[in-house]
PDB file of C-alpha atoms and ligand atoms in Angstrom:
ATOM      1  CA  UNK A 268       0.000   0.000   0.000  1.00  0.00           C
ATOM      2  CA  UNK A 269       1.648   3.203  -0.932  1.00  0.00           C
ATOM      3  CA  UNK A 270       2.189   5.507   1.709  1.00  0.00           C
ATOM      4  CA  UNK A 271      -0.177   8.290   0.763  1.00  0.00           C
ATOM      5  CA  UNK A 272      -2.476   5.885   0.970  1.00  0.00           C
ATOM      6  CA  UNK A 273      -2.052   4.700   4.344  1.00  0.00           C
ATOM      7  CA  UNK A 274      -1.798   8.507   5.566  1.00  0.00           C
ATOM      8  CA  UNK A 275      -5.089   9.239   4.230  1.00  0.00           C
ATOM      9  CA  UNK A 276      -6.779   6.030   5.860  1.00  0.00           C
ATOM     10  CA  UNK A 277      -5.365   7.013   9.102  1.00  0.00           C
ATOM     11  CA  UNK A 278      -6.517  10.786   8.831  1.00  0.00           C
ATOM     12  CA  UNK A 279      -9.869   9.154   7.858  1.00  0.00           C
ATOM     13  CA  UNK A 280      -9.681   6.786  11.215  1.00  0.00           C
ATOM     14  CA  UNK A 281      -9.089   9.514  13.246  1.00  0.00           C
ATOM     15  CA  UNK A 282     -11.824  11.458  11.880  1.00  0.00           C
ATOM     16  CA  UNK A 283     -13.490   8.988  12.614  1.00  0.00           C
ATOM     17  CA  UNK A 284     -12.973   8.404  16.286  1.00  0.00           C
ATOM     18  CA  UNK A 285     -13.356  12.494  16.610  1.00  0.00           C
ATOM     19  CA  UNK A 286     -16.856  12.115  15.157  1.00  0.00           C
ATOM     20  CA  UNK A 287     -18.187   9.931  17.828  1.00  0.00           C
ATOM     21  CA  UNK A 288     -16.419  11.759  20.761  1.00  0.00           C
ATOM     22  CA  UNK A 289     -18.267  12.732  23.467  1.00  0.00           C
ATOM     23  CA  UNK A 290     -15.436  13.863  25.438  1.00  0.00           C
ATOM     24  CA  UNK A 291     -12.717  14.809  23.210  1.00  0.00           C
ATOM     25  CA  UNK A 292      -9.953  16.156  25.229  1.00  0.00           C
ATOM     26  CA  UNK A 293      -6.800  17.586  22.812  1.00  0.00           C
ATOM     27  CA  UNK A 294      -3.239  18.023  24.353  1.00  0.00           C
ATOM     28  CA  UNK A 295      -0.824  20.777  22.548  1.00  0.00           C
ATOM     29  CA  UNK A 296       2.061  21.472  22.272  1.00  0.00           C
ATOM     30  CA  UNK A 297       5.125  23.586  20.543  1.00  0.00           C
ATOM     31  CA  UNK A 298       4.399  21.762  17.250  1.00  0.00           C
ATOM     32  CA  UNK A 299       0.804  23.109  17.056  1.00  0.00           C
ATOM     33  CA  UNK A 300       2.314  26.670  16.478  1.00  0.00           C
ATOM     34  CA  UNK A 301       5.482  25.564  14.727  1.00  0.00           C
ATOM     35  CA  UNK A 302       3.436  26.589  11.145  1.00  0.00           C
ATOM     36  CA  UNK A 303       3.499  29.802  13.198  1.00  0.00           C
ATOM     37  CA  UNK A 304       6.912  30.527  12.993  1.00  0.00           C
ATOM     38  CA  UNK A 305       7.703  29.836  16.874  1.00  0.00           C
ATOM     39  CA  UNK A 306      10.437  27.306  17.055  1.00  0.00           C
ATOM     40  CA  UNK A 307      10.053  23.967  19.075  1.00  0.00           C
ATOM     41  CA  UNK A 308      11.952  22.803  21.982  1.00  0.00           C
ATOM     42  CA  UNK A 309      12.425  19.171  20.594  1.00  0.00           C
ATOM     43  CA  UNK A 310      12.859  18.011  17.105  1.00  0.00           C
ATOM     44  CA  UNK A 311      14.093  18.778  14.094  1.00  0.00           C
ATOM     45  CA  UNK A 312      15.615  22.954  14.561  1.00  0.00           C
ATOM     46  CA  UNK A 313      14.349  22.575  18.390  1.00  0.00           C
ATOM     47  CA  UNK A 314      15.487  25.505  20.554  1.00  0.00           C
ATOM     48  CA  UNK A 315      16.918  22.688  23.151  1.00  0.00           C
ATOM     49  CA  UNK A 316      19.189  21.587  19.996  1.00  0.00           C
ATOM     50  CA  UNK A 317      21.088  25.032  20.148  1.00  0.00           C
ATOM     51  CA  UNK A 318      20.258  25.616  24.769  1.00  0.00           C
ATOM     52  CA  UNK A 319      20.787  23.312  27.548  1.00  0.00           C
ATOM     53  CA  UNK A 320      17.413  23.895  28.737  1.00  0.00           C
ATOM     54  CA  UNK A 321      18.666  24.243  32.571  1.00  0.00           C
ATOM     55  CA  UNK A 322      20.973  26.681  31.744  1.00  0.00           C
ATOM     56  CA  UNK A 323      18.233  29.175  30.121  1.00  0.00           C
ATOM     57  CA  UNK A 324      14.522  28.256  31.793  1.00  0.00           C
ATOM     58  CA  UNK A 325      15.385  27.028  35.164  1.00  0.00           C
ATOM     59  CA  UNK A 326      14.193  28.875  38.178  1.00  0.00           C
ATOM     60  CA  UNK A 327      17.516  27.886  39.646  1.00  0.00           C
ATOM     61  CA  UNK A 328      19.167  29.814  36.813  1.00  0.00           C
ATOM     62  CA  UNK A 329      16.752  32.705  36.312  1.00  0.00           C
ATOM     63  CA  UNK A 330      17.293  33.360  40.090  1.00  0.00           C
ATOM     64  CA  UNK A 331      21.203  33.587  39.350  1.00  0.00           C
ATOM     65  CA  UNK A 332      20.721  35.308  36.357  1.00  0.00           C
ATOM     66  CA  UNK A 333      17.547  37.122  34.715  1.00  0.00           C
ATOM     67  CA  UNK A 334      20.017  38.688  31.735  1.00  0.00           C
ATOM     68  CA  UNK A 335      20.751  34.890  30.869  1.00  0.00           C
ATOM     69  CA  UNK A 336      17.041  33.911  30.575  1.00  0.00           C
ATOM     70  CA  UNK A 337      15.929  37.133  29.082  1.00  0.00           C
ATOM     71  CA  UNK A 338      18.626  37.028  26.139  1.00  0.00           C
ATOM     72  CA  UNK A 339      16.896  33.839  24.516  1.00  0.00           C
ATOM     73  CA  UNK A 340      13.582  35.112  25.161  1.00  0.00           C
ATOM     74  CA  UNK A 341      14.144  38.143  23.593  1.00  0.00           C
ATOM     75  CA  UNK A 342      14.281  36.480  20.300  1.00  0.00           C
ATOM     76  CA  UNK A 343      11.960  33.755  21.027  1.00  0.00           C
ATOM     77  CA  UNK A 344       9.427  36.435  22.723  1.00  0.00           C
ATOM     78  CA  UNK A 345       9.256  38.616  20.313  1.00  0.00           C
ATOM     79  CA  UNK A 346       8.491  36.101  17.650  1.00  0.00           C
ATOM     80  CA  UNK A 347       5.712  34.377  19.962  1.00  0.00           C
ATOM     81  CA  UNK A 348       4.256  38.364  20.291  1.00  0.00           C
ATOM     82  CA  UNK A 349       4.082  38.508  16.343  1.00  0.00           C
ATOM     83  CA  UNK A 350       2.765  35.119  16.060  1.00  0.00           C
ATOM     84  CA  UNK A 351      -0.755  34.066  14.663  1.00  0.00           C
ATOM     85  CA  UNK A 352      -2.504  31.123  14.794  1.00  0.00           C
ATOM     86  CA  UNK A 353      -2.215  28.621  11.997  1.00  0.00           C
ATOM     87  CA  UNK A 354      -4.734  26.382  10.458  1.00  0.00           C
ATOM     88  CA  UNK A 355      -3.928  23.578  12.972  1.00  0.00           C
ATOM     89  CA  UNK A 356      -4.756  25.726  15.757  1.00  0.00           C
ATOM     90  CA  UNK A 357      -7.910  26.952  14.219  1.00  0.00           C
ATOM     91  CA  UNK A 358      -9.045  23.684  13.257  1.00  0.00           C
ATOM     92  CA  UNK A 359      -9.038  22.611  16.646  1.00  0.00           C
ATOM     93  CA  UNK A 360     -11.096  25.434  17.735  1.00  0.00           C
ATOM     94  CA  UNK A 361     -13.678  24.222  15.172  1.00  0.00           C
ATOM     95  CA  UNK A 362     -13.824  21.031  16.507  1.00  0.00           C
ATOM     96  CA  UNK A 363     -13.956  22.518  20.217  1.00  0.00           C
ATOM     97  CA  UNK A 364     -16.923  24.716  18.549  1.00  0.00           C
ATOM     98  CA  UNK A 365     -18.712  21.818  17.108  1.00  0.00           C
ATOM     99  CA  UNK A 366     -18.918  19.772  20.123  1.00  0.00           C
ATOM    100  CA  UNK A 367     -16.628  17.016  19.489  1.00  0.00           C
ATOM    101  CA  UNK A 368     -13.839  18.350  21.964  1.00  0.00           C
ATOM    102  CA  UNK A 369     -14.470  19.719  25.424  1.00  0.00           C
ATOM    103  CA  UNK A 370     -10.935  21.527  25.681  1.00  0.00           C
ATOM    104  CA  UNK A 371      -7.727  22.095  25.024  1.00  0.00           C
ATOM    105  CA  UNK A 372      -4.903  21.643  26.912  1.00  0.00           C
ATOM    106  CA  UNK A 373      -2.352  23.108  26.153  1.00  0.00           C
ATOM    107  CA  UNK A 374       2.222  22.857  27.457  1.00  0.00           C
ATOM    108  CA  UNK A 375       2.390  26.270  25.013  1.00  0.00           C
ATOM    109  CA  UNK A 376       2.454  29.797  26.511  1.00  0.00           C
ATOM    110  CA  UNK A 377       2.063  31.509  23.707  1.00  0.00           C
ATOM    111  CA  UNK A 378      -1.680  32.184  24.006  1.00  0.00           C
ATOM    112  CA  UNK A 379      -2.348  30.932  19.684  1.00  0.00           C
ATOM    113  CA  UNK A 380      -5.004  28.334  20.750  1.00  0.00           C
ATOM    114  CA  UNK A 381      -7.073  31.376  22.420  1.00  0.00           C
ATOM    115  CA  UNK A 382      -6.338  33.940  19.488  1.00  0.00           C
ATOM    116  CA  UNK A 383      -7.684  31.265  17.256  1.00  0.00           C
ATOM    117  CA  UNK A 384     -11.425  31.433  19.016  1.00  0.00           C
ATOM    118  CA  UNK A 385     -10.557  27.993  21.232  1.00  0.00           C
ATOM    119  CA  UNK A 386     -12.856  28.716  24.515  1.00  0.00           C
ATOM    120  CA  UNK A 387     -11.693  26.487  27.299  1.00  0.00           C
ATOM    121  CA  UNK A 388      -7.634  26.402  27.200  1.00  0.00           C
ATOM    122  CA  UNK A 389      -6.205  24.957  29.816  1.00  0.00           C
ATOM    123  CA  UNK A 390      -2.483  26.493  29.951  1.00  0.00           C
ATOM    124  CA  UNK A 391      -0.176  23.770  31.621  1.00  0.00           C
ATOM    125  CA  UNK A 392       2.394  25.709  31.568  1.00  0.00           C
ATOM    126  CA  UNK A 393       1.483  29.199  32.180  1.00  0.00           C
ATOM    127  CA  UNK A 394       1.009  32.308  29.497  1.00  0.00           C
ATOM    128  CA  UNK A 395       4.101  33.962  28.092  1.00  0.00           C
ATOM    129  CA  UNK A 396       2.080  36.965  27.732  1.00  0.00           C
ATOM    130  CA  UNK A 397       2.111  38.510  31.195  1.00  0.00           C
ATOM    131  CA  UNK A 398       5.891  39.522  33.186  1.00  0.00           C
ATOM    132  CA  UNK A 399       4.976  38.920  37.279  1.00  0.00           C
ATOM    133  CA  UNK A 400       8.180  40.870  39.650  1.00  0.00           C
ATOM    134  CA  UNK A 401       8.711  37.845  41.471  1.00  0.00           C
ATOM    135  CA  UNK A 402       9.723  40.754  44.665  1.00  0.00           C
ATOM    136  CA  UNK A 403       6.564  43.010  44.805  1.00  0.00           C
ATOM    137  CA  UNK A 404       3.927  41.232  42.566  1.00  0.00           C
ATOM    138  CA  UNK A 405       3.515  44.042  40.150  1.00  0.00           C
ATOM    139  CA  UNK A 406       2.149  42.624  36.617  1.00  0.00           C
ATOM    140  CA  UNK A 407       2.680  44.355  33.130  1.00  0.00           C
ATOM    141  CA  UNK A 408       2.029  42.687  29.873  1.00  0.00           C
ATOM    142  CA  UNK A 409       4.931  41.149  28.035  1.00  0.00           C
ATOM    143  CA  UNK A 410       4.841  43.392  24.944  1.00  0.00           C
ATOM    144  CA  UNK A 411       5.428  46.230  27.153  1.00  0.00           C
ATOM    145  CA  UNK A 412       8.453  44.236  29.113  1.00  0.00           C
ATOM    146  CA  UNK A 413       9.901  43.330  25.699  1.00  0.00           C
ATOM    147  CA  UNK A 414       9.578  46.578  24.139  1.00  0.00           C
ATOM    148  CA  UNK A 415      12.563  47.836  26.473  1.00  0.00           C
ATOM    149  CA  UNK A 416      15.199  44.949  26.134  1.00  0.00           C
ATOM    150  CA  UNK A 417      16.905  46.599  23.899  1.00  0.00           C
ATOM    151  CA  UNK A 418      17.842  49.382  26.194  1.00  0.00           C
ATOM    152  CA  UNK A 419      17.421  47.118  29.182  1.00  0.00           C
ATOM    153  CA  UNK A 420      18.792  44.041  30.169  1.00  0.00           C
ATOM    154  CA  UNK A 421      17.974  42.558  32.544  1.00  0.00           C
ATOM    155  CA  UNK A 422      14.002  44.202  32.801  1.00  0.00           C
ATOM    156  CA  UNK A 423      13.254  45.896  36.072  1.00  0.00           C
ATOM    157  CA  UNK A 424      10.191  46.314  37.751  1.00  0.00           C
ATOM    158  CA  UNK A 425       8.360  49.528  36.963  1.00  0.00           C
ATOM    159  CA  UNK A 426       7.209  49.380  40.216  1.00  0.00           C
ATOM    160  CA  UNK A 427       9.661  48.614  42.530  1.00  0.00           C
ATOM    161  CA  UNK A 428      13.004  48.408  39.924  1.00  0.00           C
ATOM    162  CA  UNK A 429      13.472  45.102  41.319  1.00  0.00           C
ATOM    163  CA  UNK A 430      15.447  42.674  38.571  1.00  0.00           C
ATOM    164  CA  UNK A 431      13.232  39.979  38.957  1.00  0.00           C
ATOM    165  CA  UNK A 432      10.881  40.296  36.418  1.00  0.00           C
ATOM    166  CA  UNK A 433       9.048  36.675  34.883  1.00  0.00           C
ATOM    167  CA  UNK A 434       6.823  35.471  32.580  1.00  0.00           C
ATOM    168  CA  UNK A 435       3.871  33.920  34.062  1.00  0.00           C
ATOM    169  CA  UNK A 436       5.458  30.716  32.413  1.00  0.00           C
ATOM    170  CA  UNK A 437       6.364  27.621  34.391  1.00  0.00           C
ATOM    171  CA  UNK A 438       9.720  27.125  34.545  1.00  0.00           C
ATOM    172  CA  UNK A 439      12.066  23.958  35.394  1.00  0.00           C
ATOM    173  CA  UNK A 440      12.096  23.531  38.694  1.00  0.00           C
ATOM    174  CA  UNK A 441       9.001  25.103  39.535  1.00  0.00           C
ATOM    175  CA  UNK A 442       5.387  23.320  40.070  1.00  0.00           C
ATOM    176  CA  UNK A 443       2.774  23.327  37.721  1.00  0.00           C
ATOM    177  CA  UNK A 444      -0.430  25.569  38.171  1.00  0.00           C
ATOM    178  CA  UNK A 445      -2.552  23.426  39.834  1.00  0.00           C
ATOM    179  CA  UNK A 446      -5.602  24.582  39.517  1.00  0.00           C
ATOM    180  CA  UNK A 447      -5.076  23.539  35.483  1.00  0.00           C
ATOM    181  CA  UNK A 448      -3.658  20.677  35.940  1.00  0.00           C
ATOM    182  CA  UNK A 449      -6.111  19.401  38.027  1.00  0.00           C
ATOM    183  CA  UNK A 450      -9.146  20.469  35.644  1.00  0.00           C
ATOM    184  CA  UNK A 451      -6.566  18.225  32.828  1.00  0.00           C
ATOM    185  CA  UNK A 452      -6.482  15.361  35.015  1.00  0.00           C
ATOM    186  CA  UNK A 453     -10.665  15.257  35.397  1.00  0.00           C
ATOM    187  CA  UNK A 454     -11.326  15.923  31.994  1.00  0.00           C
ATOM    188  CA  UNK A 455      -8.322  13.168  30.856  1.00  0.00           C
ATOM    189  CA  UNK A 456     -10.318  10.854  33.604  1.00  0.00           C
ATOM    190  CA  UNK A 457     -13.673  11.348  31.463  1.00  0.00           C
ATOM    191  CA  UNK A 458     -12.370  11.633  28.056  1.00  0.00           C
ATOM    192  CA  UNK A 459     -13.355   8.467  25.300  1.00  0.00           C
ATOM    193  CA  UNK A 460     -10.752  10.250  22.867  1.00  0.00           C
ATOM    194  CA  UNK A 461      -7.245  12.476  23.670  1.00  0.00           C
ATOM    195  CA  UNK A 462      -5.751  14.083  20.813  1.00  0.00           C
ATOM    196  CA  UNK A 463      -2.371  14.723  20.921  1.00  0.00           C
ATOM    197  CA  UNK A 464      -1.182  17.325  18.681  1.00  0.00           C
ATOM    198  CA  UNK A 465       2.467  18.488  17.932  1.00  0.00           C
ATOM    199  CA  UNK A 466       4.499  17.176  21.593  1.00  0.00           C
ATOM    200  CA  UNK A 467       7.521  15.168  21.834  1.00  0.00           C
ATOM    201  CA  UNK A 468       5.385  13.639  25.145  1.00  0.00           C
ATOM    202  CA  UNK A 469       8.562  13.433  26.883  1.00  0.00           C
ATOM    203  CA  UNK A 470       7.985  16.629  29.441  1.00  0.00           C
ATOM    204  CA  UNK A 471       5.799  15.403  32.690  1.00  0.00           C
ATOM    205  CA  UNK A 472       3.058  15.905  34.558  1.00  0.00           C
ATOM    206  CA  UNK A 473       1.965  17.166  31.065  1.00  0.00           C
ATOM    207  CA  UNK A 474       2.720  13.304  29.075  1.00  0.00           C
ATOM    208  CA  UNK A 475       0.318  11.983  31.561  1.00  0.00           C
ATOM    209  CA  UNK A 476      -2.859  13.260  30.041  1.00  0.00           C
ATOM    210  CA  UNK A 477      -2.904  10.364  27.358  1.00  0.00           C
ATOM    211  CA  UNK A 478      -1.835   7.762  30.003  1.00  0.00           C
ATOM    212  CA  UNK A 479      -4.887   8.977  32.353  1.00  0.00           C
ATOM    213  CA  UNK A 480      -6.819   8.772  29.165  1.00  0.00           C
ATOM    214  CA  UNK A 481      -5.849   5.376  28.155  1.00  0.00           C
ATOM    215  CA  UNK A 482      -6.182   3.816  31.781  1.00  0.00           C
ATOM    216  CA  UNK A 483      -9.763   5.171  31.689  1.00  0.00           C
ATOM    217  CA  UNK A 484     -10.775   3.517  28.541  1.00  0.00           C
ATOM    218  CA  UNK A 485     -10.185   6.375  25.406  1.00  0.00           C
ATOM    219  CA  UNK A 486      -9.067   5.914  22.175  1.00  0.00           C
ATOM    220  CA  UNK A 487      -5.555   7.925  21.638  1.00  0.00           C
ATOM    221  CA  UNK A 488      -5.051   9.526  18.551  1.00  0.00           C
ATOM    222  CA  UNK A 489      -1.240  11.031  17.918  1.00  0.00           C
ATOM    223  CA  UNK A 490      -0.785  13.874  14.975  1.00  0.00           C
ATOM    224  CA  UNK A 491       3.273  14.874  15.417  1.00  0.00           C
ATOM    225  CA  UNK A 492       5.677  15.852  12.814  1.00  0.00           C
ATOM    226  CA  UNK A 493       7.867  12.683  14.430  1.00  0.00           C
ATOM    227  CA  UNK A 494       7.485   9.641  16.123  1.00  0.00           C
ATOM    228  CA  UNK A 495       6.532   9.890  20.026  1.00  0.00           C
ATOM    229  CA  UNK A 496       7.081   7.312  23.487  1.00  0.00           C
ATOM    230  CA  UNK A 497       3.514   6.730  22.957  1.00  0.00           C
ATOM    231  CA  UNK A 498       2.985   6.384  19.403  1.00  0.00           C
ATOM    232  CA  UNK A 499       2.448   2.108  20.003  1.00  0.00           C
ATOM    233  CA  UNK A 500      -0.232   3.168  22.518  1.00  0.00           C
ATOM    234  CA  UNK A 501      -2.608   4.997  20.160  1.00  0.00           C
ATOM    235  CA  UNK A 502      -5.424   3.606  17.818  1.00  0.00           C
ATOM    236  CA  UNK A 503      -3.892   5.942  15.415  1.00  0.00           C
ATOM    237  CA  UNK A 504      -1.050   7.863  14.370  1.00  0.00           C
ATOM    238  CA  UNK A 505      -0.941  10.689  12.246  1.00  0.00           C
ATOM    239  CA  UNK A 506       2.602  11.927  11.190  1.00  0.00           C
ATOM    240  CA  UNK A 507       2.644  15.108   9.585  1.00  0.00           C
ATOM    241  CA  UNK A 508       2.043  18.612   9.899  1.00  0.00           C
ATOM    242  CA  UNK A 509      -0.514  19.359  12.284  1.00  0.00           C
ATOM    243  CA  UNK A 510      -1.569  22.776  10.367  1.00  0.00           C
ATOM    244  CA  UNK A 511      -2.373  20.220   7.208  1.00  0.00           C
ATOM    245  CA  UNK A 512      -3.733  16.955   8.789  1.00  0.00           C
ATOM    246  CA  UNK A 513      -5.877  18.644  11.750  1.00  0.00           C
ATOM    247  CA  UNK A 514      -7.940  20.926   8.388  1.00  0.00           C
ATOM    248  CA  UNK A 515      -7.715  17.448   7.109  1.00  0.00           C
ATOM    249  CA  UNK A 516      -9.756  15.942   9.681  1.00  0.00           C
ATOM    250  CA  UNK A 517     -11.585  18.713  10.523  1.00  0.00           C
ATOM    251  CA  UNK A 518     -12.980  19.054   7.249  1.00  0.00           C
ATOM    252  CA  UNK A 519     -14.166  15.208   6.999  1.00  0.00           C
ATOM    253  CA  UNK A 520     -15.736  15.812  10.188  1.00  0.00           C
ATOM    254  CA  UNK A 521     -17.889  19.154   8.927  1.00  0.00           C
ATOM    255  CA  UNK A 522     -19.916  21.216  11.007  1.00  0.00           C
TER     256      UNK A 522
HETATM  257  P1  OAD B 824       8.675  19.721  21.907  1.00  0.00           P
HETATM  258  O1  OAD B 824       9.488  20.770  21.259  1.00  0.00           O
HETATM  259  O2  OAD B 824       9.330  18.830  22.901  1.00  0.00           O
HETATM  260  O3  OAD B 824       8.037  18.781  20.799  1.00  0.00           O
HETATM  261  C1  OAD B 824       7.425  19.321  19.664  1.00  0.00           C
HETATM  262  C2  OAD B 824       7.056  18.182  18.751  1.00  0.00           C
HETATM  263  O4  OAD B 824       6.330  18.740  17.675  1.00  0.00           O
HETATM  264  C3  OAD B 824       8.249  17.436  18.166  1.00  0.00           C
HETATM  265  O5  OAD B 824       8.079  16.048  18.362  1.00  0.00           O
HETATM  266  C4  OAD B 824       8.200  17.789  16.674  1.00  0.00           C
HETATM  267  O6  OAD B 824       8.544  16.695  15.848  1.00  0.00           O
HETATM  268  C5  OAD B 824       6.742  18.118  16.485  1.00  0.00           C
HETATM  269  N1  OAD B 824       6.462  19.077  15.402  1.00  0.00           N
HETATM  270  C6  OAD B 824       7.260  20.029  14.871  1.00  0.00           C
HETATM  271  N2  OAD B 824       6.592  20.723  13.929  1.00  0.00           N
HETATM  272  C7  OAD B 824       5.356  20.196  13.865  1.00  0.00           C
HETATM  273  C8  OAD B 824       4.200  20.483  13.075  1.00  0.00           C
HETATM  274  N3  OAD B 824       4.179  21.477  12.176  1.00  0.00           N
HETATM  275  N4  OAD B 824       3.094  19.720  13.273  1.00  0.00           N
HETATM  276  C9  OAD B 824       3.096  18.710  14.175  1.00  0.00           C
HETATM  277  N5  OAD B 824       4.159  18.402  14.935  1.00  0.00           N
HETATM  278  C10 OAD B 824       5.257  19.133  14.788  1.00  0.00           C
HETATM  279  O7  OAD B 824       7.404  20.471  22.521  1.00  0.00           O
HETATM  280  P2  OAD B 824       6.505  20.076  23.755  1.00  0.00           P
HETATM  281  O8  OAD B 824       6.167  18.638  23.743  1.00  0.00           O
HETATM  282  O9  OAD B 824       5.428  21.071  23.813  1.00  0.00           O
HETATM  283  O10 OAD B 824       8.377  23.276  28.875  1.00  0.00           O
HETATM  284  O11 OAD B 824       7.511  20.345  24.952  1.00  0.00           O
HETATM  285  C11 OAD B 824       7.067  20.213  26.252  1.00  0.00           C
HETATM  286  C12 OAD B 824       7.728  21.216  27.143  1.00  0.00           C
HETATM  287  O12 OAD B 824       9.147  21.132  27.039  1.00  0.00           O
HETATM  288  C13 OAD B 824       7.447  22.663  26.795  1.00  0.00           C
HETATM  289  O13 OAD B 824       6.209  23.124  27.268  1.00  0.00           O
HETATM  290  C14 OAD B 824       8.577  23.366  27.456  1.00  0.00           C
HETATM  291  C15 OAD B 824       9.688  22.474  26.986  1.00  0.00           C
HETATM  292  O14 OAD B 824      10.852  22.509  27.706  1.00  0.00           O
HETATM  293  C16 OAD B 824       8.784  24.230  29.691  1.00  0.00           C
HETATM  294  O15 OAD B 824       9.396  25.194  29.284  1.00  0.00           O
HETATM  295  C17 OAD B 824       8.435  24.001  31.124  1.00  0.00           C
END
């Protein structure tokens, strides 16, 4: 069977198992906005090819350091800022939309899935759009942080001028939101399908959405650009670009 052949059956599989869903739960992550220009951690060009990933988004090392952390996001901020949301990301929203998934949860900070119209987004890992002084609690958006680190580095506080200024993003070392992760957890519990879209599944408490999912009886569907740890667990396996198979899907599914 030729290959394009065997890609669409699977597309049509996992349209499929989407149809029926009564509690589709999706989980994102960087790959879902790589058609967005924003880099991925793992893979192919990841940003953890070129950073050890301690050394730049560690609270160990941001507490050391701020300049350190804030010189990679500079780039990587102000790309995320400029970013829209692909097809992938709006397809999902369509599907949210239509029923056949109750929410998105997403390991990306870069707020695309809610841009795109996706209502319930549960952010794992924080938003990368808000900068929290980690000594007097002031908030400013991002845009405004970013918009002086050319002339500042590290950021201080406009409140206080303390040098602790951080992205509302979890970083290693630091727990996980839990008011979100616990919300992922029920719905993973209750789900009959998890999508997994565009995650290396490698980064925990966040790879054990699908496992929760699996234990309680749903079909796993897996759309990454490359293989994943759990790719021999799911029904099916999708590899490609999520911003071409999820319009794929979506559009077998219709309204
Ligand atoms: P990764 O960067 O680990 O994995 C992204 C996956 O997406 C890779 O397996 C790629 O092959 C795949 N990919 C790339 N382009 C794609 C495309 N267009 N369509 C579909 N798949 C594509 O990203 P995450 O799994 O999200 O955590 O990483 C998890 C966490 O590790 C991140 O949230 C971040 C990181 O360190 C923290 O910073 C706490």
């Amino acid at each position: 069977m030729s290959f394009h052949r065997t890609a669409v059956m699977t597309v049509a599989r996992a349209a499929e198992l989407i149809r029926n869903a009564r509690r589709g739960l999706a989980l994102t992550g960087a790959g879902v906005s790589a058609e967005s220009g924003i880099p991925t951690f793992r893979g192919e060009g990841g940003l953890w090819t070129q950073y050890d990933p301690v050394k730049v988004a560690s609270i160990e090392y941001f507490m050391a350091d701020p300049s350190a952390y804030w010189k990679v996001s500079k780039e990587r901020g102000r790309v995320a800022l400029a970013a829209s949301p692909n097809a992938g990301h709006r397809a999902l929203a369509a599907l949210e939309a239509s029923g056949r998934l109750v929410a998105v949860a997403t390991q990306n900070t870069d707020g695309l899935h809610q841009d795109s119209g996706s209502r319930n987004v549960i952010e794992l890992h924080g938003s990368g759009r808000t900068v929290m002084c980690l000594d007097c609690g002031n908030r400013e958006a991002r845009s405004e942080v970013q918009a002086r680190l050319d002339v500042e580095m590290p950021p201080r506080c406009t409140h206080c001028g303390g040098i602790f200024l951080k992205p509302t993003v979890v970083l290693f070392g630091e727990p996980l939101p839990q008011p979100a992760i616990q919300q992922a957890f029920a719905l993973a519990r209750e789900a009959d399908v998890m999508l997994v879209v565009g995650s290396s599944l490698v980064v925990y408490p966040a790879a054990d959405l699908p496992l929760i999912a699996l234990r309680s009886g749903a079909q796993l569907i897996v759309v990454n650009a490359e293989p994943t740890p759990f790719d021999e667990l799911a029904t099916v396996v999708v590899q490609g670009k999520s911003g071409k198979v999820l319009p794929e899907i979506a559009a077998l599914i219709g309204g």
